[in-house]
CSV table of C-alpha atoms in Angstrom, one decimal:
chain,number,residue,atom,x,y,z
A,18,MET,CA,0.0,0.0,0.0
A,19,LYS,CA,2.8,2.5,0.9
A,20,LYS,CA,4.6,1.7,-2.3
A,21,THR,CA,1.5,2.3,-4.3
A,22,ILE,CA,0.9,5.7,-2.6
A,23,LYS,CA,4.4,6.8,-3.2
A,24,THR,CA,4.2,5.8,-6.8
A,25,LEU,CA,1.0,7.8,-7.3
A,26,VAL,CA,2.4,10.9,-5.6
A,27,MET,CA,5.6,10.8,-7.6
A,28,ALA,CA,3.8,10.3,-10.9
A,29,GLY,CA,1.5,13.2,-10.1
A,30,GLY,CA,4.4,15.4,-9.1
A,31,LEU,CA,6.4,14.6,-12.2
A,32,LEU,CA,3.4,15.2,-14.4
A,33,PHE,CA,2.8,18.7,-13.0
A,34,ALA,CA,6.5,19.6,-12.9
A,35,SER,CA,7.1,18.7,-16.5
A,36,ASN,CA,4.3,20.9,-17.7
A,37,PHE,CA,4.6,23.8,-15.2
A,38,ALA,CA,7.0,25.8,-17.3
A,39,THR,CA,4.7,26.1,-20.3
A,40,GLY,CA,1.5,26.1,-18.4
A,41,GLN,CA,-0.5,25.5,-21.6
A,42,ASP,CA,-2.6,22.7,-20.1
A,43,LEU,CA,-2.2,23.4,-16.4
A,44,THR,CA,-4.8,25.4,-14.6
A,45,PHE,CA,-5.3,26.4,-10.9
A,46,GLY,CA,-8.2,27.4,-8.8
A,47,ALA,CA,-9.9,27.3,-5.4
A,48,LYS,CA,-12.9,25.5,-4.0
A,49,GLY,CA,-15.0,25.4,-0.9
A,50,GLY,CA,-18.3,24.0,0.3
A,51,LEU,CA,-20.2,21.7,2.7
A,52,ASN,CA,-19.6,18.2,3.9
A,53,TYR,CA,-22.4,15.9,5.0
A,54,SER,CA,-20.7,13.1,6.9
A,55,MET,CA,-22.0,9.7,8.0
A,56,LEU,CA,-20.0,7.3,10.2
A,57,THR,CA,-21.2,3.7,9.8
A,58,GLY,CA,-20.0,0.2,10.8
A,59,GLY,CA,-18.7,1.0,14.3
A,60,VAL,CA,-20.0,0.7,17.8
A,61,SER,CA,-22.2,3.7,17.2
A,62,ASP,CA,-23.2,5.6,14.1
A,63,GLY,CA,-23.5,9.3,13.5
A,64,ASN,CA,-23.9,12.1,11.0
A,65,GLY,CA,-23.4,15.8,10.7
A,66,LEU,CA,-22.4,18.9,8.7
A,67,GLY,CA,-18.9,20.2,8.2
A,68,PHE,CA,-17.0,22.1,5.5
A,69,HIS,CA,-14.0,22.0,3.2
A,70,VAL,CA,-11.8,24.6,1.6
A,71,GLY,CA,-8.6,24.6,-0.4
A,72,GLY,CA,-6.9,24.8,-3.8
A,73,ILE,CA,-7.0,22.7,-7.0
A,74,ALA,CA,-4.6,22.1,-9.9
A,75,SER,CA,-5.8,20.5,-13.2
A,76,TYR,CA,-3.8,19.1,-16.1
A,77,ASP,CA,-5.6,18.2,-19.4
A,78,PHE,CA,-4.2,15.4,-21.4
A,79,SER,CA,-6.7,16.2,-24.2
A,80,ASP,CA,-10.0,18.0,-24.7
A,81,LYS,CA,-11.8,15.3,-22.8
A,82,MET,CA,-9.4,13.7,-20.3
A,83,GLY,CA,-7.3,15.1,-17.5
A,84,LEU,CA,-6.0,14.8,-14.0
A,85,ARG,CA,-7.2,16.9,-11.0
A,86,GLY,CA,-5.2,17.3,-7.8
A,87,GLU,CA,-6.6,19.1,-4.7
A,88,LEU,CA,-5.3,20.1,-1.3
A,89,LEU,CA,-8.2,20.6,1.1
A,90,PHE,CA,-8.8,21.3,4.8
A,91,SER,CA,-11.9,19.3,5.7
A,92,THR,CA,-14.0,18.9,8.8
A,93,ARG,CA,-16.3,15.9,9.2
A,94,ALA,CA,-18.6,16.8,12.1
A,95,LEU,CA,-20.6,14.0,13.7
A,96,SER,CA,-23.5,13.8,16.2
A,97,SER,CA,-25.1,10.8,17.7
A,98,THR,CA,-27.4,9.9,20.6
A,99,GLU,CA,-27.6,6.6,22.4
A,100,GLU,CA,-30.4,5.8,24.8
A,101,ILE,CA,-30.1,3.1,27.5
A,102,GLU,CA,-33.6,2.2,28.7
A,103,ILE,CA,-32.5,0.0,31.7
A,104,ILE,CA,-31.1,3.0,33.7
A,105,ASP,CA,-33.1,5.6,31.8
A,106,SER,CA,-30.0,7.4,30.5
A,107,LYS,CA,-29.0,9.2,27.3
A,108,ILE,CA,-25.5,9.7,25.9
A,109,LYS,CA,-25.1,12.4,23.3
A,110,THR,CA,-21.8,12.6,21.5
A,111,SER,CA,-20.6,15.4,19.2
A,112,SER,CA,-17.2,15.3,17.5
A,113,THR,CA,-15.3,17.3,14.9
A,114,PRO,CA,-12.4,15.5,13.3
A,115,SER,CA,-10.4,17.7,10.9
A,116,PHE,CA,-8.4,16.4,8.0
A,117,VAL,CA,-6.0,17.5,5.3
A,118,ALA,CA,-7.4,15.8,2.2
A,119,ILE,CA,-5.5,15.2,-1.0
A,120,PRO,CA,-7.7,13.9,-3.8
A,121,VAL,CA,-5.9,12.7,-7.0
A,122,LEU,CA,-8.7,12.3,-9.6
A,123,PHE,CA,-8.9,11.3,-13.2
A,124,ASN,CA,-11.6,13.2,-15.1
A,125,TYR,CA,-13.5,12.8,-18.3
A,126,SER,CA,-15.3,15.9,-19.7
A,127,PHE,CA,-18.1,16.4,-22.2
A,128,ASP,CA,-20.0,19.6,-22.9
A,129,LYS,CA,-20.0,21.4,-19.5
A,130,ILE,CA,-19.8,18.3,-17.3
A,131,SER,CA,-16.7,16.6,-15.9
A,132,LEU,CA,-16.9,13.1,-14.3
A,133,MET,CA,-14.1,12.5,-11.7
A,134,ALA,CA,-12.9,9.4,-9.8
A,135,GLY,CA,-9.8,8.3,-8.0
A,136,PRO,CA,-8.1,7.9,-4.6
A,137,GLN,CA,-8.1,10.5,-1.8
A,138,PHE,CA,-5.4,10.5,0.9
A,139,SER,CA,-6.6,11.9,4.3
A,140,ILE,CA,-4.3,13.0,7.1
A,141,LEU,CA,-6.0,13.5,10.5
A,142,ALA,CA,-5.1,17.0,11.7
A,143,SER,CA,-7.1,17.2,15.0
A,144,TYR,CA,-10.0,15.6,16.9
A,145,LYS,CA,-12.4,17.2,19.4
A,146,ALA,CA,-15.4,15.5,21.0
A,147,GLU,CA,-18.0,16.4,23.6
A,148,VAL,CA,-19.9,13.7,25.5
A,149,GLU,CA,-23.1,14.6,27.4
A,150,THR,CA,-24.5,12.0,29.7
A,151,THR,CA,-28.0,12.3,31.3
A,152,ILE,CA,-29.3,9.8,33.9
A,153,ALA,CA,-33.0,10.0,34.7
A,154,SER,CA,-33.9,13.5,35.9
A,155,LEU,CA,-30.4,14.4,37.0
A,156,ASP,CA,-28.5,17.4,35.4
A,157,PRO,CA,-26.5,16.4,32.4
A,158,VAL,CA,-22.7,15.8,32.9
A,159,THR,CA,-20.5,16.9,30.0
A,160,ALA,CA,-17.0,15.7,29.3
A,161,GLU,CA,-14.6,17.0,26.6
A,162,VAL,CA,-12.1,14.9,24.7
A,163,GLU,CA,-9.3,16.3,22.5
A,164,GLY,CA,-6.4,14.5,20.8
A,165,THR,CA,-5.9,11.8,18.2
A,166,ASP,CA,-4.8,8.9,20.3
A,167,GLY,CA,-6.4,5.6,19.1
A,168,LEU,CA,-7.4,7.1,15.7
A,169,ARG,CA,-5.9,6.4,12.3
A,170,SER,CA,-3.5,9.3,11.4
A,171,PHE,CA,-3.5,8.4,7.6
A,172,SER,CA,-6.2,6.8,5.6
A,173,VAL,CA,-7.0,6.1,1.9
A,174,ASP,CA,-10.5,6.9,0.5
A,175,PHE,CA,-12.2,6.6,-2.8
A,176,ALA,CA,-13.8,9.6,-4.4
A,177,LEU,CA,-16.4,9.8,-7.2
A,178,GLY,CA,-18.3,12.8,-8.5
A,179,ALA,CA,-19.2,15.3,-11.2
A,180,GLU,CA,-18.6,19.0,-11.8
A,181,TYR,CA,-20.7,21.4,-13.9
A,182,SER,CA,-19.1,24.5,-15.5
A,183,VAL,CA,-21.4,27.4,-15.1
A,184,SER,CA,-18.8,29.5,-17.0
A,185,ASP,CA,-15.2,29.3,-18.0
A,186,ASN,CA,-14.2,30.2,-14.4
A,187,VAL,CA,-17.0,29.1,-12.2
A,188,GLY,CA,-18.4,25.7,-11.5
A,189,VAL,CA,-20.3,23.6,-9.0
A,190,SER,CA,-19.5,20.0,-8.0
A,191,LEU,CA,-21.1,17.1,-6.1
A,192,ARG,CA,-18.8,14.3,-4.8
A,193,TYR,CA,-19.1,11.1,-2.8
A,194,VAL,CA,-16.1,10.0,-0.7
A,195,ARG,CA,-16.0,6.5,0.9
A,196,ALA,CA,-13.3,5.7,3.4
A,197,LEU,CA,-11.5,2.5,2.6
A,198,GLN,CA,-10.1,2.2,6.2
A,199,SER,CA,-11.6,2.6,9.6
A,200,LEU,CA,-11.5,5.8,11.6
A,201,ALA,CA,-10.2,4.1,14.7
A,202,ASP,CA,-6.8,2.4,14.6
A,203,LEU,CA,-8.1,-0.9,15.9
A,204,ASP,CA,-8.3,-4.3,14.3
A,205,ASN,CA,-11.8,-5.0,15.5
A,206,ASP,CA,-13.3,-1.6,14.5
A,207,ASP,CA,-14.8,-1.0,11.1
A,208,SER,CA,-16.2,2.5,11.5
A,209,ARG,CA,-15.9,4.2,8.1
A,210,TYR,CA,-16.8,7.6,6.8
A,211,ASN,CA,-19.2,8.3,4.0
A,212,VAL,CA,-19.0,11.9,2.9
A,213,ILE,CA,-21.1,13.9,0.4
A,214,GLN,CA,-19.5,17.1,-0.7
A,215,LEU,CA,-21.2,20.1,-2.4
A,216,SER,CA,-18.7,22.6,-3.6
A,217,ALA,CA,-18.3,25.9,-5.4
A,218,VAL,CA,-15.3,26.0,-7.7
A,219,TYR,CA,-13.4,29.0,-9.1
A,220,LYS,CA,-10.7,28.6,-11.8
A,221,PHE,CA,-8.0,31.3,-12.2
């Protein structure tokens, strides 16, 4: 896996570097938007809204085919509530993991639509969580957790989506990202992210 990742990164770097001088088929831009995140497969599930923002670089092999690289700061907020009827208690958890995401996507364009697919490499930057416990009619007790211990620091995802060009410079995109590895760095945990991204894109 590590060898494959290094090969992809080196190939992408050489591709952009070899064409940077002329800049004929290399374009840059920025994007930002909303994340709707869902965590499934673990001890408890959750969902929530976050955001992403960052830069993009695109290289066109031809009029229809190209390669898109992005560098994004992305938050995947989650909220879940678990009720335990035996002791009449409720546990509400809210967490906000932050990632540096690096999608490397191949795209196929026709008319004003581009279809994109490829791997995304996610680096965990920070993790904050708040756990609120309520037992019967007692006042809620809140505990805060911060830190990345026990969580996977690097993961590989698969991204699939489409982008519509409103004009030569402005576009909107919709993308689905599926984590290929669990959030927790544990052998018996399979909690994985599913993220739907809605973005506004501006090309320089």
